[in-house]
PDB file of C-alpha atoms in Angstrom:
ATOM      1  CA  MET G   1      10.485   3.161  20.604  1.00 96.00           C
ATOM      2  CA  LEU G   2       9.552   1.588  17.493  1.00 97.00           C
ATOM      3  CA  VAL G   3       8.493   2.410  14.123  1.00 97.00           C
ATOM      4  CA  LEU G   4       6.519   0.060  12.321  1.00 97.00           C
ATOM      5  CA  GLY G   5       6.495   0.209   8.726  1.00 95.00           C
ATOM      6  CA  PHE G   6       4.208  -1.848   6.593  1.00 93.00           C
ATOM      7  CA  PRO G   7       5.612  -3.489   2.827  1.00 90.00           C
ATOM      8  CA  GLU G   8       3.973  -0.045   0.634  1.00 88.00           C
ATOM      9  CA  TYR G   9       5.445   2.236   2.960  1.00 92.00           C
ATOM     10  CA  LEU G  10       8.512   0.717   4.011  1.00 95.00           C
ATOM     11  CA  PRO G  11      11.615   3.325   2.738  1.00 96.00           C
ATOM     12  CA  GLN G  12       9.315   6.059   4.468  1.00 96.00           C
ATOM     13  CA  ALA G  13       9.322   4.634   7.601  1.00 97.00           C
ATOM     14  CA  GLN G  14      13.391   3.155   7.303  1.00 97.00           C
ATOM     15  CA  ARG G  15      13.958   6.630   7.252  1.00 97.00           C
ATOM     16  CA  LEU G  16      11.314   8.112   9.979  1.00 97.00           C
ATOM     17  CA  ALA G  17      13.247   5.223  12.394  1.00 97.00           C
ATOM     18  CA  SER G  18      17.247   6.999  10.759  1.00 97.00           C
ATOM     19  CA  GLU G  19      16.326  10.230  11.872  1.00 97.00           C
ATOM     20  CA  LEU G  20      15.044   8.686  15.389  1.00 96.00           C
ATOM     21  CA  ASN G  21      17.673   6.441  15.992  1.00 98.00           C
ATOM     22  CA  VAL G  22      15.472   3.958  17.569  1.00 97.00           C
ATOM     23  CA  GLU G  23      14.214   0.330  15.040  1.00 97.00           C
ATOM     24  CA  LEU G  24      13.079  -0.772  12.301  1.00 97.00           C
ATOM     25  CA  GLN G  25      10.279  -4.034  12.077  1.00 96.00           C
ATOM     26  CA  GLN G  26       8.425  -4.770   9.461  1.00 95.00           C
ATOM     27  CA  VAL G  27       4.287  -5.814   9.524  1.00 95.00           C
ATOM     28  CA  TYR G  28       4.266  -8.743   6.989  1.00 94.00           C
ATOM     29  CA  LEU G  29       0.725  -8.452   5.524  1.00 90.00           C
ATOM     30  CA  HIS G  30      -1.377 -11.185   3.822  1.00 92.00           C
ATOM     31  CA  GLN G  31      -4.301 -10.520   1.326  1.00 89.00           C
ATOM     32  CA  PHE G  32      -6.545 -13.911   0.597  1.00 94.00           C
ATOM     33  CA  PRO G  33      -9.050 -14.049  -2.286  1.00 96.00           C
ATOM     34  CA  ASP G  34     -11.473 -12.889  -0.788  1.00 94.00           C
ATOM     35  CA  GLY G  35     -10.799  -9.992   0.881  1.00 87.00           C
ATOM     36  CA  GLU G  36      -9.650 -10.794   4.075  1.00 93.00           C
ATOM     37  CA  SER G  37      -6.033  -9.061   5.418  1.00 89.00           C
ATOM     38  CA  LEU G  38      -3.846 -11.111   8.461  1.00 94.00           C
ATOM     39  CA  LEU G  39      -1.210  -8.549  10.041  1.00 93.00           C
ATOM     40  CA  ARG G  40       1.846 -10.230  11.369  1.00 94.00           C
ATOM     41  CA  LEU G  41       3.512  -8.135  14.052  1.00 93.00           C
ATOM     42  CA  PRO G  42       6.307  -8.223  16.215  1.00 91.00           C
ATOM     43  CA  VAL G  43       5.685 -10.321  19.139  1.00 90.00           C
ATOM     44  CA  GLU G  44       7.012  -8.502  22.377  1.00 91.00           C
ATOM     45  CA  LEU G  45       6.619  -4.675  21.398  1.00 93.00           C
ATOM     46  CA  PRO G  46       7.720  -1.686  22.944  1.00 95.00           C
ATOM     47  CA  GLU G  47       5.240   1.019  25.289  1.00 96.00           C
ATOM     48  CA  HIS G  48       6.147   3.801  22.554  1.00 96.00           C
ATOM     49  CA  ILE G  49       4.796   2.710  18.338  1.00 96.00           C
ATOM     50  CA  VAL G  50       5.075   4.602  15.297  1.00 96.00           C
ATOM     51  CA  ILE G  51       3.048   3.388  12.965  1.00 95.00           C
ATOM     52  CA  CYS G  52       3.831   3.685   8.988  1.00 94.00           C
ATOM     53  CA  ARG G  53       1.310   3.500   6.551  1.00 90.00           C
ATOM     54  CA  SER G  54       0.455   5.229   3.855  1.00 85.00           C
ATOM     55  CA  LEU G  55      -3.498   6.655   3.589  1.00 82.00           C
ATOM     56  CA  ASN G  56      -3.491   6.412  -0.280  1.00 79.00           C
ATOM     57  CA  GLN G  57      -5.862   4.055  -1.719  1.00 71.00           C
ATOM     58  CA  PRO G  58      -6.492   2.721   2.020  1.00 63.00           C
ATOM     59  CA  GLN G  59      -8.994  -0.748   0.650  1.00 63.00           C
ATOM     60  CA  THR G  60      -6.079  -1.925  -2.288  1.00 55.00           C
ATOM     61  CA  SER G  61      -3.841  -3.485   0.583  1.00 49.00           C
TER      62      SER G  61
END
């Protein structure tokens, strides 16, 4: 299992990964001027992942 943490939720994702005793990797997010987003995920993902991201103001990041 792997925990994927978005930048705005990284401290919480780190705590979750620690409690679950699993690896944490960060999702890299780039926002282009026109509003498009580019996500960079790890090249290889295990069968089970947990995605940690805040739902507070979801359209701003």
